[in-house]
Coordinates of C-alpha atoms in Angstrom, one line a residue:
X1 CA 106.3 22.2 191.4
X2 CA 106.9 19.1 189.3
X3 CA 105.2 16.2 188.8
X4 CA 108.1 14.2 191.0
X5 CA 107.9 16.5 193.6
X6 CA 104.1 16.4 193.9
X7 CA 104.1 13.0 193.4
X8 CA 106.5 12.0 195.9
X9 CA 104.7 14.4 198.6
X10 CA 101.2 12.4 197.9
X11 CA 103.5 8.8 198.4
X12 CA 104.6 10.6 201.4
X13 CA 101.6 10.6 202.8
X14 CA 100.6 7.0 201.3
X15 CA 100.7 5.4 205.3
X16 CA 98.3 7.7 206.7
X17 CA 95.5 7.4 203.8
X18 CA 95.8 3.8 203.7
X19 CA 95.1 4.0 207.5
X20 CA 92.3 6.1 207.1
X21 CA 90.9 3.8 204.4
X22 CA 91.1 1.0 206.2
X23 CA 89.6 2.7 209.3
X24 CA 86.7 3.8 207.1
X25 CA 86.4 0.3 205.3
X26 CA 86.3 -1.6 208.4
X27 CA 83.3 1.0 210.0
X28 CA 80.8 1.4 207.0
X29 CA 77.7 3.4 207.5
X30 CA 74.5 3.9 205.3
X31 CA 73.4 6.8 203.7
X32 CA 71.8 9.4 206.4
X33 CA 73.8 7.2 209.0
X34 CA 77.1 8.0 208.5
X35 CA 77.6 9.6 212.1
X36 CA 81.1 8.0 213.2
X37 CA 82.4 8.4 209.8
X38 CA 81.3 12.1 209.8
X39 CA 82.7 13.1 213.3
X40 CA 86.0 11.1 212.2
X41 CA 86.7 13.4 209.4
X42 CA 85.8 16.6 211.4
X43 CA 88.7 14.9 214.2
X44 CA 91.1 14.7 211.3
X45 CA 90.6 18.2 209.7
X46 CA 91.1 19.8 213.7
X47 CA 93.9 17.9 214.1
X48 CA 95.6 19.3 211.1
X49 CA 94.3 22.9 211.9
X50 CA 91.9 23.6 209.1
X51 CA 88.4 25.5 209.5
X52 CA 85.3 23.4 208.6
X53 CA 81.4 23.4 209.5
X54 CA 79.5 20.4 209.7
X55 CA 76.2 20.9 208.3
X56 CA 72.7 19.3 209.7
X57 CA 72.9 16.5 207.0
X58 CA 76.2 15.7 208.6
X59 CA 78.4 17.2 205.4
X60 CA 81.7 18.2 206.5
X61 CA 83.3 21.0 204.3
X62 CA 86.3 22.0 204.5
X63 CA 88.1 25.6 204.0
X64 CA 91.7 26.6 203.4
X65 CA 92.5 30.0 202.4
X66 CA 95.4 30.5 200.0
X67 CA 98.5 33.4 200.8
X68 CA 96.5 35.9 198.5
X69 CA 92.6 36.6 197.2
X70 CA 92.0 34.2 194.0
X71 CA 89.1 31.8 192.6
X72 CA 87.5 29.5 194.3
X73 CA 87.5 25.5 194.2
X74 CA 85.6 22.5 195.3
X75 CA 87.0 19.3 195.6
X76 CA 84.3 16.7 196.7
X77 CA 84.6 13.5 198.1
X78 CA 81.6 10.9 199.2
X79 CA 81.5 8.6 202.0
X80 CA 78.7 6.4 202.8
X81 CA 78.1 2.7 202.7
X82 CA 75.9 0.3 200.4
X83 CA 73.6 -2.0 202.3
X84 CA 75.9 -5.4 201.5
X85 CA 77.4 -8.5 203.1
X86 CA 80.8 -8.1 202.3
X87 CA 82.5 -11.1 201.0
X88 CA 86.2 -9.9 200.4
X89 CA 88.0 -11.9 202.9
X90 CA 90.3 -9.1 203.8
X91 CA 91.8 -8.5 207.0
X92 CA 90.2 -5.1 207.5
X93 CA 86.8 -5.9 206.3
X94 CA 83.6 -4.8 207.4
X95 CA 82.4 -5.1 211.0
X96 CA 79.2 -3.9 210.2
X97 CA 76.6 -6.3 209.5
X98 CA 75.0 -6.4 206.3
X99 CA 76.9 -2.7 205.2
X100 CA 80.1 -2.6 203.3
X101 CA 82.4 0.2 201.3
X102 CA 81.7 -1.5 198.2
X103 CA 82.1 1.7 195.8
X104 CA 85.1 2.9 196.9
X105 CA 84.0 5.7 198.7
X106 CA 86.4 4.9 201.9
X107 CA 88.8 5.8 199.4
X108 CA 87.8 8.9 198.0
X109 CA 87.2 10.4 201.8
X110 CA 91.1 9.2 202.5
X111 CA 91.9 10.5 199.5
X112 CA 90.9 13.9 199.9
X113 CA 91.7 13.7 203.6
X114 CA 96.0 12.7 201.9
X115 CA 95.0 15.9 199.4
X116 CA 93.9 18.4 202.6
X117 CA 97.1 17.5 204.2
X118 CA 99.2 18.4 201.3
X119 CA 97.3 21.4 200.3
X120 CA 97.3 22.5 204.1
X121 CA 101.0 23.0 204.1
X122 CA 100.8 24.5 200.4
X123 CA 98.6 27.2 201.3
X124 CA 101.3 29.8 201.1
X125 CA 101.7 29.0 197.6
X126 CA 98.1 29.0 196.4
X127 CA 96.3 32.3 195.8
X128 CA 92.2 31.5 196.2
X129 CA 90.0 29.4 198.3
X130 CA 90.2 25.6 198.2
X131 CA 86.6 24.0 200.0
X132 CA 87.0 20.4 200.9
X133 CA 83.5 18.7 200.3
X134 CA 83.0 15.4 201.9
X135 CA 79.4 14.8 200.9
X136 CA 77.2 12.1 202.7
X137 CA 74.4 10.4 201.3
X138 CA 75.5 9.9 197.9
X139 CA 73.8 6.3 197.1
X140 CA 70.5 8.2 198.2
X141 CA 71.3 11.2 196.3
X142 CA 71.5 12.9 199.6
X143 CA 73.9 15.4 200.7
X144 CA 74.8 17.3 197.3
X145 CA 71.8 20.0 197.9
X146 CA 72.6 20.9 201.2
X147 CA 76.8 21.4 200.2
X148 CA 75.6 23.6 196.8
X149 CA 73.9 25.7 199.3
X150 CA 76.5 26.5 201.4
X151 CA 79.2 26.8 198.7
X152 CA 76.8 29.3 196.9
X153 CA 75.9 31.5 200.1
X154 CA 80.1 31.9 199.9
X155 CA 79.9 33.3 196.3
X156 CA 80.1 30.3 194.5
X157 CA 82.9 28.2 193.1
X158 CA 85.1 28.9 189.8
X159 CA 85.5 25.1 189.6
X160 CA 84.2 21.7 191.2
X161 CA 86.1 18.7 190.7
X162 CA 85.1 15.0 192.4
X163 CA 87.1 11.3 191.4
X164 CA 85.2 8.3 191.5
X165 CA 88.2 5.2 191.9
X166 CA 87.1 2.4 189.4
X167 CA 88.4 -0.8 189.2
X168 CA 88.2 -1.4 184.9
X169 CA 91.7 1.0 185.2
X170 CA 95.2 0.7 186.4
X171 CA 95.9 3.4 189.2
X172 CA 97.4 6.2 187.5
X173 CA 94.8 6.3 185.1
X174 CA 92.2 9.4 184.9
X175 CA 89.3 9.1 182.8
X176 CA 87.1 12.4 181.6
X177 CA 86.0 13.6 178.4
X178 CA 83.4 16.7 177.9
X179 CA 79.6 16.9 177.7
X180 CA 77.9 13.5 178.9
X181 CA 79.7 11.8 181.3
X182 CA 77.3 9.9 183.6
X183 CA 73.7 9.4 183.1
X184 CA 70.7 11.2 185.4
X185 CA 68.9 8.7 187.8
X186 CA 65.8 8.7 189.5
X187 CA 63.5 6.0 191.3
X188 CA 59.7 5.2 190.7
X189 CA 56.9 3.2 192.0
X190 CA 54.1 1.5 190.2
X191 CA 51.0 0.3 191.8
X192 CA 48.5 -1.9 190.1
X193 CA 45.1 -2.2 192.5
X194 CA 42.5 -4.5 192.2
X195 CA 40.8 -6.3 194.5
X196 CA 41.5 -8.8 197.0
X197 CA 40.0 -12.1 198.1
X198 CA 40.5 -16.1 198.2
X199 CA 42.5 -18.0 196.1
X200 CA 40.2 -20.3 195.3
X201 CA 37.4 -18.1 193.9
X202 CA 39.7 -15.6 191.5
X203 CA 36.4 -14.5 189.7
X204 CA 35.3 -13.2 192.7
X205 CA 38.4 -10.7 193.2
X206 CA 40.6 -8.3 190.8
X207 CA 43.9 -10.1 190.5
X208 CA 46.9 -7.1 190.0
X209 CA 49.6 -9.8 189.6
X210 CA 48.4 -10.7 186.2
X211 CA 48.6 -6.9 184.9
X212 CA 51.5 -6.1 186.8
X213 CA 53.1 -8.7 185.3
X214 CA 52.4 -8.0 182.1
X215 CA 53.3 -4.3 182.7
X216 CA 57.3 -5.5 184.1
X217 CA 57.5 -7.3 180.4
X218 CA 56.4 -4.5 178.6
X219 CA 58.8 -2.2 180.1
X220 CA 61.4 -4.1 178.7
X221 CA 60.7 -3.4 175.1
X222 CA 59.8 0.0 175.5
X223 CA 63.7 0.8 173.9
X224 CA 63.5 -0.5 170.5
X225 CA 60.0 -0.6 170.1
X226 CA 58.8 2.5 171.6
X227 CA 61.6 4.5 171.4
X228 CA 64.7 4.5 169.2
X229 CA 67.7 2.6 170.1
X230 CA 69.7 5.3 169.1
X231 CA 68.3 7.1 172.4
X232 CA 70.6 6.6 175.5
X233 CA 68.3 5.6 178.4
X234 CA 67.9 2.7 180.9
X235 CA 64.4 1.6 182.3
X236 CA 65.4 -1.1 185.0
X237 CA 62.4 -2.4 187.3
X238 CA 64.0 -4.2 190.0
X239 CA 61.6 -5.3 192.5
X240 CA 58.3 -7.1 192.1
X241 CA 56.2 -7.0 195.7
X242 CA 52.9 -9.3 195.7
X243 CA 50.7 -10.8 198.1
X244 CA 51.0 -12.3 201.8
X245 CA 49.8 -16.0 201.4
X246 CA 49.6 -18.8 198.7
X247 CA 45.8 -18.5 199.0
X248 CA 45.2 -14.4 199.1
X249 CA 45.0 -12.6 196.2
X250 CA 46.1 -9.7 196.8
X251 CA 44.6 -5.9 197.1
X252 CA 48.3 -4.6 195.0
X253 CA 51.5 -5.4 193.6
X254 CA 54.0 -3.2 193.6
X255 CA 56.6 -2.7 190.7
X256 CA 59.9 -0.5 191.9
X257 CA 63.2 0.8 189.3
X258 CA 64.9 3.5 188.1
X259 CA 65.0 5.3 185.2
X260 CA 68.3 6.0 183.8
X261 CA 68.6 9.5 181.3
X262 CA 71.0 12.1 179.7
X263 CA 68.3 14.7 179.4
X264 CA 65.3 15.9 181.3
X265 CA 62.5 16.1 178.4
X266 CA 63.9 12.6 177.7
X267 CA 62.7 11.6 181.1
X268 CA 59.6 13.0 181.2
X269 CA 58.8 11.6 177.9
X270 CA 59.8 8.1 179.4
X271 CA 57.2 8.8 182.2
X272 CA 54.7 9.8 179.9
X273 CA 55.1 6.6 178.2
X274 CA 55.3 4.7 181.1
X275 CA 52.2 5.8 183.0
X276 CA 49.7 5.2 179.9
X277 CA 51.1 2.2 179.4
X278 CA 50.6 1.3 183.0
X279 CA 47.4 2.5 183.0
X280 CA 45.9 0.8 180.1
X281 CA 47.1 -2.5 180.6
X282 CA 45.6 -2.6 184.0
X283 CA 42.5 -1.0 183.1
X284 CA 42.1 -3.8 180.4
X285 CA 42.0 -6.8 183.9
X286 CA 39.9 -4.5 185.6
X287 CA 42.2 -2.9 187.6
X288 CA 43.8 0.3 188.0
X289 CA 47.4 1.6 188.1
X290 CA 49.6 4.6 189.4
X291 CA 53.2 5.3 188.7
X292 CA 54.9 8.2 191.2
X293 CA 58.3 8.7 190.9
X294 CA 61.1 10.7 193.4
X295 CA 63.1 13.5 192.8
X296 CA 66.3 12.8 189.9
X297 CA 69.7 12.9 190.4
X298 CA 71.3 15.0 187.3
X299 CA 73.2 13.6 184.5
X300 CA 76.9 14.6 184.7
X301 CA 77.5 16.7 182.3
X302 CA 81.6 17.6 181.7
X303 CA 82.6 21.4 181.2
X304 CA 85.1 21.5 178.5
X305 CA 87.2 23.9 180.0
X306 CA 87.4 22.1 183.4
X307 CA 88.2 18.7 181.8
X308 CA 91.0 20.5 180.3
X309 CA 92.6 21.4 183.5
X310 CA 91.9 18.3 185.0
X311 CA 94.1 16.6 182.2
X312 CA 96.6 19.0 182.3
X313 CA 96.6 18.0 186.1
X314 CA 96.9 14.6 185.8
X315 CA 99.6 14.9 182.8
X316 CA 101.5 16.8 185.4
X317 CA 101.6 14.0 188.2
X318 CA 102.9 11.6 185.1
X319 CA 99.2 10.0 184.8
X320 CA 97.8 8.6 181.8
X321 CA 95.0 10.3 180.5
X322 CA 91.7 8.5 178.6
X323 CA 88.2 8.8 177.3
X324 CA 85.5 6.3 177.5
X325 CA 81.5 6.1 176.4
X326 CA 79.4 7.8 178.7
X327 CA 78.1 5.5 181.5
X328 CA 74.7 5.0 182.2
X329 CA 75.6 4.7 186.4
X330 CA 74.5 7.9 187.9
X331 CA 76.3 10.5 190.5
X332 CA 74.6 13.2 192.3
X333 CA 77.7 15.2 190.7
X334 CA 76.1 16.1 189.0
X335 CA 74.3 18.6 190.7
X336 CA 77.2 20.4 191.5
X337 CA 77.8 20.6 187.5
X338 CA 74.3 21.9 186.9
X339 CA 75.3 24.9 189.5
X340 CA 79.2 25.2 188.7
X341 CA 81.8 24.6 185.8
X342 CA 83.2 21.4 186.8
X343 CA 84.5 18.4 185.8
X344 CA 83.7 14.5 187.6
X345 CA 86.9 12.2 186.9
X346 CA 87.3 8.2 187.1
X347 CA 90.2 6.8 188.9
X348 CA 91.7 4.0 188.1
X349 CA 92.1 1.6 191.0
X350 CA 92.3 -2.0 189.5
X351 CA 93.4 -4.4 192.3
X352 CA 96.9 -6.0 192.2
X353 CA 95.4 -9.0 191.6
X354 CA 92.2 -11.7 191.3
X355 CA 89.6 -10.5 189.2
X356 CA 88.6 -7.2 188.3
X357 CA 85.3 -6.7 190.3
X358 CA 82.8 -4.6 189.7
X359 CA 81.8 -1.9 191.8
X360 CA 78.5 -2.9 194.1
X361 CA 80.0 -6.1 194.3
X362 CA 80.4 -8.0 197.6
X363 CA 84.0 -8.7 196.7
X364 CA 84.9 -5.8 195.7
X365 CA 87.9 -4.0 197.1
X366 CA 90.4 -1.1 195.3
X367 CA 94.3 -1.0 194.8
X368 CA 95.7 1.6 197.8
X369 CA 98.3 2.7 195.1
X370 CA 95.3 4.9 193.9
X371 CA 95.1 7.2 197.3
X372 CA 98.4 8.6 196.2
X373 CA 97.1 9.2 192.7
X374 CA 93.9 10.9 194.1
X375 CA 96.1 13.3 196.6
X376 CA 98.1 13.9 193.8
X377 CA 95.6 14.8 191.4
X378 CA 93.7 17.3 193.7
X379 CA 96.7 19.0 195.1
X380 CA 98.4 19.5 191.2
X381 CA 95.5 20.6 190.0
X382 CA 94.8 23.3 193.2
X383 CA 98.3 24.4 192.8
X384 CA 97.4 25.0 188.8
X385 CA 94.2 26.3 189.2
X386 CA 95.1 28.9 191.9
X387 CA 98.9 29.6 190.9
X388 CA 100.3 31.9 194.1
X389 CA 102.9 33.6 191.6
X390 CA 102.2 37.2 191.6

């Protein structure tokens, strides 16, 4: 099929993923709450007649079977919530207090939902297996572990493709290069203890403001000074927790972040460095200090062949085709990438108009135009991928 005629079957189905969209913006859930939004997607998938399970983390994943045996595919899509008081204005916006779509992941579950549709009544044509991933928990890092597990007890997948819609391109725009794509990310903690006791006798107690103070500024130089600033890595403490009164010094304080990587030995090395550092500047007041740290989403790392074929799929639908530096934001994509030969793509989806807003912005919202592209995308690149010709 040509790129008109794939084209104009996504634009066909423009109303109902704009619906969807809307219906998902206006009902925003948090990661490892996203019950409505789950069941919603389920209802839409029985509607339209195609298999799925739901798994205990609330995943729904999808199944179509193509006319004749073939590879097999996974197109993901995400669909919780960031805990923020939207501040778009729009008609639609969230009715959820204090949680809002503000990464475009409404989008990418209407998206795929426009793509199943399309692919649905394709099926005839395709020869393979096409799984539909819609993948909670993704701000968390949730949900990709439980959806690799399934899709590997299946056999596996020849391919795993997931957009992301971004708002620094025009719709119609697909961004993907091999190697690097997105950085790894993982949280930690660091605790400074001393000693508690009143404000007004401090020789009396163990301050661990003063070190873990002193400890946030250091971090900041490590790049540069520690390590060389040709090494691509973030360290980004963004909470400082500290006492309960204006007279208590306090027992802790608490220093929370993420680390941002493209390579595990990098991280650990950053740890490494981090911990001592930690350590002996507290020891040096008196007090002591503990970093822990949670488990790391994966950089995203392109397959070479994959990104070909998603070019070749977006060339086909008349989209314009781009490279970019890798970023340092982080995608639990990249878990499926360490498993299967895959490829993560950005989406353009800059608004109409106003200001280009960043994602994880209160005011952020995306142009609907780039549903259609997104259907269009996935169901091109299916139909390539798993040709029914004989």
């Amino acid at each position: 099929m040509d790129k008109n005629g794939i084209r104009a079957l996504a634009e066909g189905q423009r109303d109902y993923m704009v619906s969807l969209r809307r219906e998902f913006h206006r009902r925003p859930e948090l990661a490892g709450e996203e019950v409505w939004t789950s069941a919603r997607i389920a209802q839409e998938l029985t509607a339209l007649g195609i298999p799925f399970v739901v798994d205990e983390r609330r995943n729904v994943i999808g199944r179509i079977e193509g006319a004749r045996p073939g590879k097999r595919l996974a197109l993901r899509a995400d669909f919780d919530a960031l805990p923020m008081t939207e501040a778009t204005g729009l008609p639609f916006a969230s009715e959820n207090p204090g949680v809002m779509h503000a990464c475009g992941h409404d989008g990418h579950a209407a998206g795929l939902l426009g793509a199943a549709r399309l692919l649905w009544d394709l099926r005839d044509q395709l020869a393979g297996t096409v799984y539909l991933c819609f993948q909670m928990g993704e701000e968390q890092g949730w949900g990709a572990a439980e959806i690799i597990e399934y899709l590997k007890a299946q056999g596996g997948v020849d391919l795993a493709v997931g957009i992301h819609l971004m708002p620094e391109w025009e719709p119609g725009t697909f961004v993907c290069m091999p190697g690097p794509f997105m950085a790894g990310a993982v949280g930690w903690d660091i605790t400074v203890t001393g000693r508690g006791g009143h404000g007004s006798a401090p020789w009396n107690t163990v301050d661990p403001i003063r070190p873990a103070a002193e400890i946030l500024l250091r971090l900041g130089a490590v790049q540069g000074t520690r390590r060389s600033s040709f090494d691509h890595f973030v360290i980004s403490p963004c909470m400082f927790q500290a006492g309960t009164g204006k007279n208590i010094v306090p027992d802790t304080a608490l220093i929370s972040g993420t680390n941002r990587f493209f390579s595990v030995p990098q991280l650990k090395e950053l740890f490494a460095l981090m911990e001592g550092m930690a350590r002996d500047v507290a020891a040096s007041y008196g007090a002591t200090a503990t970093l822990v740290h949670g488990p790391a989403t994966l950089p995203v790392v392109n397959d070479a062949d994959a990104v070909a074929v998603a070019a070749r799929a977006a060339e086909q639908i008349g989209g314009r085709v781009e490279q970019m530096v890798p970023s340092l934001a982080a995608d639990d994509m990249g878990d499926y990438l360490q498993e299967f030969p895959g490829v993560y793509v950005f989406g353009g989806s800059a608004p109409l108009q106003g200001e280009r807003l960043p994602i994880h912005n209160a005011g952020y919202t995306i142009n609907e135009d780039a549903l259609c592209w997104s259907a269009a995308f996935f169901t091109a690149l299916a139909c390539d991928f798993l040709p029914g010709e004989a």
